[in-house]
XYZ file of N, CA and C in Angstrom:
687
model
N -102.824 45.624 -131.797
C -102.859 45.500 -130.172
C -101.563 44.248 -129.623
N -101.637 43.312 -130.626
C -100.862 42.290 -130.268
C -99.300 42.993 -130.368
N -99.688 43.798 -130.887
C -97.814 44.471 -131.467
C -97.638 45.286 -129.950
N -98.456 46.166 -129.824
C -98.345 46.723 -128.227
C -98.089 46.054 -127.247
N -98.591 45.174 -126.964
C -98.590 43.714 -125.903
C -97.687 43.482 -125.898
N -96.943 42.939 -127.229
C -95.141 42.630 -127.118
C -94.209 43.362 -127.136
N -94.576 44.640 -127.397
C -93.848 46.105 -127.348
C -93.733 46.436 -125.266
N -94.571 45.836 -125.158
C -94.849 46.439 -123.794
C -93.611 45.255 -122.614
N -94.677 44.044 -123.477
C -93.614 43.431 -122.690
C -91.969 42.989 -122.921
N -91.872 43.403 -124.080
C -90.416 43.767 -124.351
C -89.730 44.372 -123.463
N -90.298 45.882 -123.212
C -90.161 47.207 -122.397
C -89.622 46.544 -120.666
N -90.875 45.726 -120.538
C -91.064 45.335 -119.071
C -89.598 44.581 -118.494
N -89.541 43.873 -119.445
C -88.289 42.453 -119.419
C -86.807 43.350 -119.524
N -87.128 44.546 -119.970
C -85.641 44.886 -120.808
C -85.378 46.288 -119.129
N -86.711 46.768 -118.727
C -86.335 47.389 -117.524
C -86.193 46.139 -116.316
N -86.969 45.266 -115.791
C -86.374 44.124 -114.861
C -84.825 43.651 -115.015
N -84.292 43.548 -116.260
C -82.978 43.192 -116.781
C -82.047 44.555 -116.351
N -82.490 45.715 -116.342
C -81.428 46.975 -115.744
C -81.284 47.220 -114.169
N -82.744 46.697 -114.359
C -83.165 46.844 -112.924
C -81.888 45.831 -111.865
N -82.203 44.749 -111.951
C -81.486 43.429 -111.955
C -79.853 43.332 -111.751
N -79.674 44.337 -113.074
C -77.801 44.476 -113.126
C -77.874 45.786 -112.051
N -78.619 46.638 -112.024
C -78.178 47.309 -110.946
C -77.792 47.405 -109.557
N -79.113 46.452 -109.363
C -78.724 45.767 -107.947
C -77.766 44.874 -107.967
N -77.414 43.974 -108.570
C -75.726 43.731 -108.865
C -74.706 44.589 -108.550
N -74.446 45.942 -109.107
C -73.505 46.670 -109.008
C -73.788 47.206 -108.050
N -74.389 47.768 -107.274
C -75.258 48.213 -105.942
C -74.326 46.989 -104.917
N -74.281 46.059 -105.064
C -73.691 45.325 -104.208
C -72.404 45.410 -104.268
N -72.390 45.305 -105.226
C -70.428 44.964 -105.972
C -69.849 46.338 -105.466
N -70.671 47.062 -105.717
C -69.754 48.898 -105.173
C -69.383 48.876 -103.378
N -70.878 48.394 -102.737
C -70.633 47.885 -101.229
C -69.928 47.358 -100.891
N -69.497 46.574 -101.302
C -68.419 44.964 -101.206
C -67.118 45.832 -101.695
N -66.954 45.931 -102.860
C -65.253 47.063 -102.495
C -64.968 47.637 -101.694
N -66.378 49.025 -101.986
C -66.158 50.085 -100.698
C -65.858 49.346 -99.401
N -66.432 48.338 -98.683
C -66.399 48.065 -97.480
C -65.377 47.185 -97.148
N -64.711 46.446 -98.139
C -63.182 45.552 -98.093
C -62.347 46.499 -97.760
N -62.270 47.797 -99.067
C -61.196 48.313 -98.953
C -61.110 49.214 -97.620
N -62.305 50.191 -97.291
C -62.431 50.567 -95.730
C -61.945 49.679 -94.619
N -62.194 48.426 -94.830
C -61.866 47.466 -93.502
C -60.122 47.369 -93.473
N -60.114 47.108 -94.744
C -58.388 47.043 -94.573
C -57.482 48.282 -94.219
N -57.903 49.198 -94.920
C -57.701 50.788 -94.406
C -57.582 50.895 -92.605
N -58.676 50.383 -92.409
C -58.705 51.264 -90.885
C -58.465 50.073 -90.037
N -58.060 48.652 -90.438
C -57.221 47.902 -89.526
C -55.879 48.465 -89.747
N -55.506 48.746 -90.802
C -53.889 49.328 -90.853
C -53.660 50.335 -90.056
N -55.199 51.713 -90.245
C -54.860 52.681 -89.184
C -54.955 51.917 -87.661
N -56.033 51.392 -87.070
C -55.420 51.241 -85.569
C -54.239 50.742 -85.574
N -53.591 49.570 -86.584
C -52.235 49.560 -86.303
C -50.750 50.527 -85.906
N -51.392 51.337 -87.326
C -50.325 52.765 -87.168
C -50.556 53.411 -85.457
N -51.894 53.609 -85.212
C -51.909 54.216 -83.995
C -51.444 53.215 -82.830
N -51.555 52.223 -82.826
C -50.941 51.425 -81.552
C -49.508 51.430 -81.993
N -48.774 51.761 -82.656
C -47.124 51.614 -82.849
C -47.383 52.935 -82.420
N -47.957 54.193 -82.740
C -47.575 55.749 -82.273
C -47.615 55.710 -80.915
N -48.534 54.750 -80.103
C -48.750 54.982 -79.005
C -47.684 54.337 -77.935
N -47.326 52.994 -78.650
C -45.965 52.816 -78.004
C -44.646 53.702 -77.878
N -44.889 53.951 -79.316
C -43.808 54.415 -79.504
C -42.908 55.751 -78.464
N -44.552 56.333 -78.159
C -44.561 57.659 -77.192
C -43.897 57.044 -76.103
N -44.658 55.859 -75.709
C -44.243 55.373 -74.498
C -42.697 55.240 -74.578
N -41.901 54.534 -75.012
C -40.618 54.085 -74.842
C -40.077 55.844 -74.964
N -40.290 56.177 -75.803
C -39.400 58.038 -75.924
C -39.521 58.095 -74.498
N -40.686 58.444 -73.552
C -40.767 58.671 -72.573
C -40.210 58.350 -71.510
N -39.457 56.991 -71.550
C -39.291 55.950 -70.443
C -38.142 54.793 -70.598
N -37.619 55.087 -72.059
C -36.840 53.922 -72.162
C -35.701 54.748 -72.934
N -34.546 55.160 -72.356
C -33.172 55.696 -73.085
C -33.137 54.877 -74.225
N -32.224 54.109 -74.987
C -32.608 53.539 -76.196
C -33.856 52.850 -76.811
N -34.769 54.062 -76.827
C -36.231 53.457 -77.371
C -36.235 52.731 -78.520
N -35.419 53.315 -79.390
C -35.437 53.038 -80.986
C -35.086 51.278 -81.168
N -34.133 50.928 -80.230
C -33.377 49.413 -80.192
C -34.655 48.778 -79.559
N -35.336 49.640 -78.361
C -36.607 48.565 -77.606
C -37.960 48.322 -78.335
N -38.012 49.610 -79.320
C -39.040 49.259 -80.355
C -38.970 47.763 -81.412
N -36.980 47.862 -81.415
C -36.976 46.588 -82.712
C -37.413 45.345 -82.110
N -36.873 45.648 -80.268
C -36.996 44.311 -79.758
C -38.723 44.142 -79.734
N -39.133 44.798 -79.509
C -40.864 44.433 -79.531
C -41.453 44.054 -80.617
N -41.280 44.773 -81.602
C -41.722 44.089 -83.114
C -40.866 43.087 -83.517
N -39.714 42.408 -82.813
C -39.042 41.257 -82.947
C -40.230 40.573 -81.723
N -40.263 40.411 -80.709
C -41.080 39.373 -79.847
C -42.523 39.190 -80.114
N -43.260 40.193 -81.143
C -44.267 40.432 -81.563
C -44.696 39.101 -82.754
N -43.446 39.352 -83.916
C -43.345 38.910 -84.670
C -43.514 36.992 -84.322
N -42.014 37.031 -83.431
C -42.181 35.478 -82.976
C -43.677 35.178 -81.949
N -44.172 35.980 -81.597
C -45.644 35.198 -80.974
C -46.713 35.059 -81.931
N -46.753 35.947 -82.935
C -47.412 35.561 -84.176
C -47.617 34.353 -84.763
N -46.230 33.911 -85.116
C -45.637 32.881 -85.544
C -46.166 31.508 -84.584
N -46.063 31.617 -83.495
C -46.656 30.587 -82.745
C -47.964 30.531 -82.399
N -48.547 31.670 -82.234
C -49.787 31.497 -81.206
C -50.900 32.554 -82.427
N -51.864 32.620 -81.940
C -52.976 33.050 -82.401
C -52.990 34.652 -82.498
N -52.301 35.093 -81.318
C -52.867 36.481 -80.917
C -52.114 37.539 -82.087
N -53.231 38.299 -82.675
C -52.560 39.496 -83.230
C -51.759 40.684 -83.269
N -51.444 41.322 -83.908
C -50.366 42.295 -83.571
C -50.796 43.277 -82.460
N -51.812 43.954 -82.509
C -52.335 44.563 -81.752
C -52.874 44.172 -79.990
N -53.181 42.328 -79.776
C -53.167 42.487 -79.156
C -51.926 41.968 -78.153
N -51.057 41.910 -78.786
C -49.219 41.260 -78.190
C -48.705 43.075 -77.994
N -49.096 43.644 -78.356
C -48.872 44.976 -78.472
C -49.693 46.059 -77.261
N -50.531 44.990 -76.581
C -51.222 45.850 -76.230
C -50.379 45.625 -74.440
N -49.740 44.549 -74.469
C -49.036 44.041 -73.137
C -48.265 45.023 -72.901
N -47.292 45.483 -73.786
C -46.066 46.253 -73.418
C -46.704 47.979 -73.026
N -47.933 48.225 -74.202
C -48.344 49.523 -73.200
C -48.474 49.174 -72.205
N -49.409 48.373 -71.231
C -50.452 48.321 -70.430
C -48.762 48.850 -69.500
N -48.068 47.658 -69.398
C -46.776 47.846 -68.624
C -46.249 49.234 -68.303
N -46.011 49.682 -69.810
C -45.086 50.914 -70.061
C -46.208 52.081 -69.515
N -47.082 51.775 -69.348
C -47.896 53.023 -68.701
C -48.096 53.173 -67.117
N -48.345 51.985 -66.507
C -47.897 51.456 -65.186
C -46.821 51.948 -64.582
N -45.603 50.696 -65.234
C -44.592 50.890 -64.965
C -43.619 51.678 -65.226
N -43.585 52.125 -66.072
C -42.485 53.384 -66.709
C -41.452 52.356 -67.972
N -40.211 53.054 -67.167
C -39.043 52.320 -68.256
C -38.938 50.831 -67.408
N -38.921 50.238 -66.343
C -38.492 48.940 -66.057
C -39.833 48.029 -66.704
N -41.145 48.624 -67.080
C -42.157 47.949 -67.705
C -41.765 47.360 -68.953
N -40.787 47.750 -69.391
C -40.408 46.962 -70.758
C -39.871 45.964 -70.911
N -38.774 45.959 -69.543
C -38.535 44.485 -69.123
C -39.543 43.365 -68.460
N -40.288 43.919 -68.019
C -41.337 42.856 -66.874
C -42.132 42.189 -68.195
N -42.831 43.330 -69.204
C -43.469 43.016 -70.355
C -42.833 41.644 -71.027
N -41.541 42.103 -71.425
C -40.914 40.840 -72.216
C -40.547 39.254 -71.515
N -40.568 39.544 -70.162
C -40.191 38.328 -69.297
C -41.934 37.737 -69.074
N -42.994 38.445 -69.104
C -43.968 38.285 -68.488
C -44.859 38.100 -70.101
N -44.432 38.350 -71.148
C -45.130 38.060 -72.112
C -46.078 36.608 -72.368
N -44.811 35.943 -72.533
C -45.666 34.231 -72.532
C -46.440 33.868 -71.817
N -46.361 34.115 -70.721
C -47.186 33.815 -69.715
C -49.082 34.523 -69.932
N -48.277 35.430 -70.094
C -49.781 36.180 -70.427
C -50.449 35.837 -71.385
N -49.819 35.514 -72.409
C -50.661 35.055 -73.739
C -50.906 33.637 -73.516
N -50.317 32.509 -72.525
C -51.154 31.593 -72.126
C -52.110 31.672 -71.333
N -52.250 32.357 -70.612
C -53.017 32.837 -69.348
C -54.342 33.425 -70.312
N -54.301 34.302 -70.697
C -55.348 34.712 -72.168
C -55.742 33.477 -73.010
N -55.198 32.697 -73.622
C -55.662 31.554 -74.128
C -56.630 30.831 -73.593
N -56.151 30.796 -72.086
C -57.232 29.931 -71.183
C -58.583 30.491 -70.695
N -57.846 32.030 -70.509
C -59.446 32.645 -69.721
C -60.582 32.996 -70.793
N -59.615 33.267 -72.151
C -60.275 34.521 -73.257
C -60.064 35.773 -73.469
N -59.550 35.443 -72.167
C -59.477 37.543 -71.952
C -58.395 37.726 -72.693
N -58.649 39.376 -72.886
C -57.497 40.211 -73.493
C -55.930 40.476 -72.908
N -55.134 40.124 -73.678
C -54.106 40.025 -73.026
C -53.948 41.545 -72.710
N -53.949 42.686 -73.093
C -53.505 43.845 -72.360
C -53.793 44.126 -71.486
N -55.239 43.705 -71.236
C -56.133 43.766 -69.657
C -55.481 42.895 -68.509
N -55.028 42.084 -69.168
C -54.888 40.740 -68.373
C -53.123 41.558 -67.617
N -52.240 42.267 -68.825
C -51.108 42.864 -68.474
C -51.261 43.877 -67.590
N -52.457 44.934 -67.511
C -52.482 46.143 -67.166
C -53.322 45.717 -65.893
N -53.641 44.578 -65.317
C -54.305 43.895 -63.948
C -52.755 43.584 -63.539
N -51.826 42.992 -64.194
C -50.690 42.334 -63.306
C -49.980 43.539 -62.610
N -49.251 44.405 -64.276
C -48.893 45.846 -64.006
C -49.093 46.716 -62.841
N -50.645 47.127 -62.581
C -50.821 47.441 -61.485
C -50.879 46.857 -59.927
N -50.514 45.472 -60.127
C -50.383 44.571 -58.760
C -49.224 45.142 -58.378
N -47.860 44.953 -59.709
C -46.378 44.778 -59.280
C -46.608 46.488 -59.108
N -47.324 47.439 -59.175
C -46.900 48.990 -58.795
C -47.563 48.729 -57.579
N -48.434 48.326 -57.265
C -49.406 49.003 -55.791
C -48.858 47.843 -54.666
N -48.261 46.502 -54.838
C -47.730 45.530 -54.508
C -49.070 44.608 -54.002
N -49.966 44.779 -54.076
C -51.165 44.350 -53.922
C -51.671 43.339 -54.899
N -51.985 41.720 -54.522
C -51.871 40.371 -55.605
C -53.219 40.570 -55.626
N -53.977 41.245 -54.806
C -55.681 40.682 -54.721
C -56.467 41.244 -55.625
N -55.996 42.185 -55.993
C -56.817 42.870 -57.541
C -56.793 41.978 -58.649
N -55.664 41.234 -58.521
C -55.449 39.753 -59.619
C -56.102 39.071 -60.284
N -57.389 38.964 -58.830
C -58.492 37.777 -58.640
C -59.582 37.902 -60.030
N -60.034 39.347 -60.217
C -60.849 39.524 -61.437
C -60.013 38.729 -62.641
N -58.899 38.904 -62.590
C -58.243 38.239 -63.919
C -58.213 36.689 -63.714
N -58.536 36.209 -62.639
C -58.963 34.694 -62.309
C -57.161 34.121 -61.552
N -56.559 35.415 -61.569
C -55.050 34.995 -60.801
C -55.226 34.984 -59.365
N -55.045 34.166 -58.853
C -55.190 33.916 -57.149
C -53.480 33.577 -56.616
N -52.598 34.525 -56.503
C -51.104 33.766 -55.799
C -51.408 34.275 -54.153
N -50.180 33.448 -54.098
C -49.686 33.675 -52.350
C -49.479 34.996 -52.122
N -49.998 36.195 -51.387
C -49.489 37.233 -51.053
C -48.192 37.304 -50.510
N -47.520 36.557 -49.569
C -46.343 36.039 -49.312
C -45.289 36.165 -50.196
N -45.424 35.136 -51.132
C -44.685 34.936 -51.908
C -44.934 35.616 -53.048
N -46.108 36.368 -53.341
C -45.991 37.874 -54.043
C -44.800 38.807 -53.283
N -44.707 38.769 -52.146
C -43.998 39.906 -51.512
C -42.913 39.622 -51.499
N -42.288 38.512 -51.780
C -40.790 38.263 -51.703
C -40.333 38.044 -52.925
N -41.086 37.820 -53.995
C -40.358 37.791 -55.320
C -42.094 37.439 -56.334
N -42.695 38.533 -57.148
C -43.754 39.154 -57.514
C -43.740 38.280 -59.462
N -42.723 38.503 -59.458
C -42.446 38.002 -60.798
C -42.378 36.853 -61.022
N -41.621 35.845 -60.024
C -41.567 34.522 -59.847
C -42.650 33.998 -59.552
N -43.497 34.565 -58.599
C -44.939 34.104 -58.190
C -45.794 34.137 -58.965
N -46.056 35.406 -60.175
C -47.067 35.262 -61.296
C -46.333 34.404 -62.356
N -45.143 34.010 -62.624
C -44.666 32.881 -63.487
C -45.169 31.407 -63.152
N -45.099 31.372 -61.983
C -45.104 30.037 -61.104
C -46.474 29.396 -61.389
N -47.287 30.692 -60.835
C -49.077 30.343 -61.074
C -49.326 30.112 -62.513
N -49.666 30.916 -63.424
C -49.910 30.515 -64.673
C -48.977 29.309 -65.370
N -47.982 29.249 -64.755
C -47.347 28.230 -65.720
C -47.834 26.656 -64.867
N -48.213 26.550 -64.122
C -48.992 25.852 -63.347
C -50.680 25.611 -63.945
N -51.378 26.382 -64.278
C -52.192 26.638 -64.543
C -52.576 25.953 -66.546
N -51.331 26.815 -67.204
C -51.965 27.284 -68.256
C -50.196 27.069 -68.927
N -49.520 25.898 -69.043
C -48.365 25.841 -69.542
C -48.082 25.671 -70.415
N -48.011 26.601 -71.452
C -47.649 26.611 -73.466
C -49.169 26.379 -73.794
N -49.760 27.238 -73.112
C -51.709 27.076 -73.711
C -51.910 27.985 -74.787
N -50.848 29.225 -75.389
C -50.922 29.537 -76.447
C -50.218 29.036 -77.604
N -49.241 28.197 -77.267
C -49.024 27.575 -78.699
C -49.934 26.786 -78.618
N -50.153 26.203 -77.616
C -51.190 24.650 -77.927
C -52.706 25.291 -79.025
N -53.218 26.319 -78.182
C -53.935 26.438 -79.191
C -53.670 26.655 -79.943
N -52.742 27.605 -80.960
C -52.790 27.369 -82.580
C -52.574 26.175 -83.418
N -52.374 25.235 -82.305
C -52.218 24.067 -83.170
C -53.620 23.032 -83.217
N -54.290 23.372 -82.191
C -55.558 22.708 -82.084
C -56.911 23.597 -82.427
N -56.752 24.899 -82.798
C -57.661 25.737 -83.557
C -57.422 26.216 -85.050
N -57.419 25.143 -85.693
C -56.709 25.297 -87.236
C -57.481 27.318 -87.848
N -58.630 26.489 -87.711
C -59.838 28.055 -87.811
C -59.268 28.886 -87.850
N -59.046 29.212 -86.302
C -58.801 30.456 -85.536
C -57.411 30.886 -86.445
N -56.520 30.199 -86.389
C -55.192 30.433 -86.784
C -55.454 31.155 -88.247
N -56.393 30.720 -89.291
C -56.318 30.895 -90.307
C -57.059 32.303 -90.152
N -57.819 32.636 -89.768
C -58.693 33.959 -89.490
C -57.365 34.572 -88.944
N -56.580 34.927 -87.826
C -55.573 35.171 -87.539
C -54.607 36.404 -88.776
N -54.212 35.004 -89.302
C -53.287 35.007 -90.726
C -54.091 35.913 -91.323
N -55.322 35.597 -91.388
C -56.499 36.788 -92.598
C -56.329 37.964 -92.379
N -56.294 38.237 -90.788
C -56.495 39.727 -90.398
C -55.045 40.527 -90.976
N -53.992 39.360 -90.546
C -52.417 40.336 -90.916
C -52.595 40.456 -92.691
N -53.103 39.568 -93.583
C -53.427 39.962 -94.508
C -53.859 41.218 -94.958
N -55.293 41.157 -94.658
C -56.112 42.414 -94.393
C -55.308 43.515 -94.347
N -54.506 43.698 -92.834
C -53.774 44.622 -92.646
C -52.738 45.245 -93.707
N -51.898 44.444 -93.994
C -51.180 44.412 -95.018
C -51.664 45.181 -96.670
N -52.712 44.861 -96.708
C -53.862 45.351 -97.560
C -53.841 46.401 -97.459
N -54.217 47.204 -96.311
C -54.660 48.568 -96.024
C -53.570 49.354 -95.915
N -52.101 48.618 -95.562
C -50.928 49.431 -95.793
C -50.706 49.990 -97.006
N -50.890 48.811 -97.651
C -50.370 49.210 -99.355
C -51.411 50.443 -99.582
N -53.056 50.434 -99.219
C -53.790 51.271 -99.685
C -53.464 52.746 -98.841
N -52.707 52.921 -97.755
C -52.743 53.863 -97.259
C -51.658 54.722 -97.609
N -50.461 53.835 -98.372
C -48.961 54.854 -99.249
C -49.901 55.089 -100.434
N -50.457 54.133 -101.242
C -50.282 54.953 -102.604
C -51.346 55.992 -102.419
N -52.714 55.807 -101.428
C -53.945 56.782 -101.925
C -54.065 57.369 -100.764
N -53.124 57.759 -99.690
C -53.775 58.117 -98.527
C -54.033 59.792 -98.497
N -53.156 60.345 -99.176
C -54.022 62.049 -99.612
C -55.298 61.971 -99.939
N -55.518 61.226 -100.863
C -56.957 61.284 -101.454
C -57.985 60.190 -100.692
N -57.648 59.866 -100.317
C -58.433 58.616 -99.313
C -59.962 59.190 -99.231
N -59.570 60.250 -98.682
C -61.193 61.013 -97.825
C -62.164 60.830 -99.081
N -61.412 61.794 -99.868
C -62.490 62.233 -101.021
C -62.746 60.854 -101.918
N -62.163 60.143 -102.233
C -62.054 58.716 -102.667
C -63.509 58.166 -101.947
N -63.448 58.096 -100.728
C -64.128 57.334 -99.762
C -65.936 58.131 -100.005
N -65.577 59.297 -99.640
C -66.717 59.838 -99.848
C -67.060 60.061 -101.283
N -66.447 60.033 -102.381
C -67.237 59.597 -103.689
C -68.100 58.505 -103.465
N -66.971 57.250 -103.271
C -67.744 55.804 -103.136
C -68.907 55.732 -102.754
N -68.929 55.946 -101.292
C -69.986 56.108 -100.496
C -71.599 56.583 -101.499
N -70.963 58.146 -101.423
C -71.942 58.968 -102.291
C -72.873 57.836 -103.852
N -71.359 57.344 -104.311
C -71.872 56.091 -105.342
C -73.187 55.212 -104.930
N -72.373 54.722 -103.518
C -73.275 53.456 -103.296
C -74.873 53.981 -102.537
N -75.234 55.236 -102.049
C -75.980 55.926 -101.958
C -76.837 55.851 -102.761
N -76.454 56.561 -104.050
C -77.611 56.581 -105.071
C -78.247 55.475 -105.417
N -77.120 54.457 -105.816
C -77.455 52.745 -106.018
C -78.610 52.321 -105.154
N -78.351 52.291 -103.836
C -79.235 51.708 -103.239
C -81.100 52.789 -103.165
N -80.800 53.730 -103.632
C -81.993 54.616 -103.389
C -83.044 54.067 -105.047
N -81.970 53.290 -105.755
C -82.628 53.514 -106.902
C -83.983 51.620 -106.612
């Protein structure tokens, strides 16, 4: 009787140990799968944003290749000086090109620092702010800017819309985007980490993109089976 009880206890301990190991393996599989998926989709989102900008530039800017390189250069500078990510900065150019056509490229270049400053103060999305500004420029009506917290004198806006906008934003948020990076090191770290994640996603897409869907399905199915255990 004691022998059988001992064997039963040993089996139970062995089974408990195997269950514990499978539980750890389950979360490991889920963690790795989730990390790879997050990296890939972060990069995929970036690729789509670049493709959208590329299409807009080809439609509205004669030397669209040079314009694309200039946008990349400005984004690189802005990322070094502020906490805004590539996609947020690219959204500024996309909004202006969408509503202002070819001239929107130059307007976005000129207003980018001011828009990032305002977004830092208001905690708004740079692309949304750019869309509101581009729409106001297209219609000549600055009243719609109030939704973004921008209040400019209609007469000044009519005389010199770009100057009126820069003067207003420069008065309430001078250098706010760069200062925010200095004052919020954790946000800066998270922004840099996001760029690293995108870079990993780029590597994944380059190496295994043709088989990524099949690989993802296999990993998900394996994770599902482990969860059921």
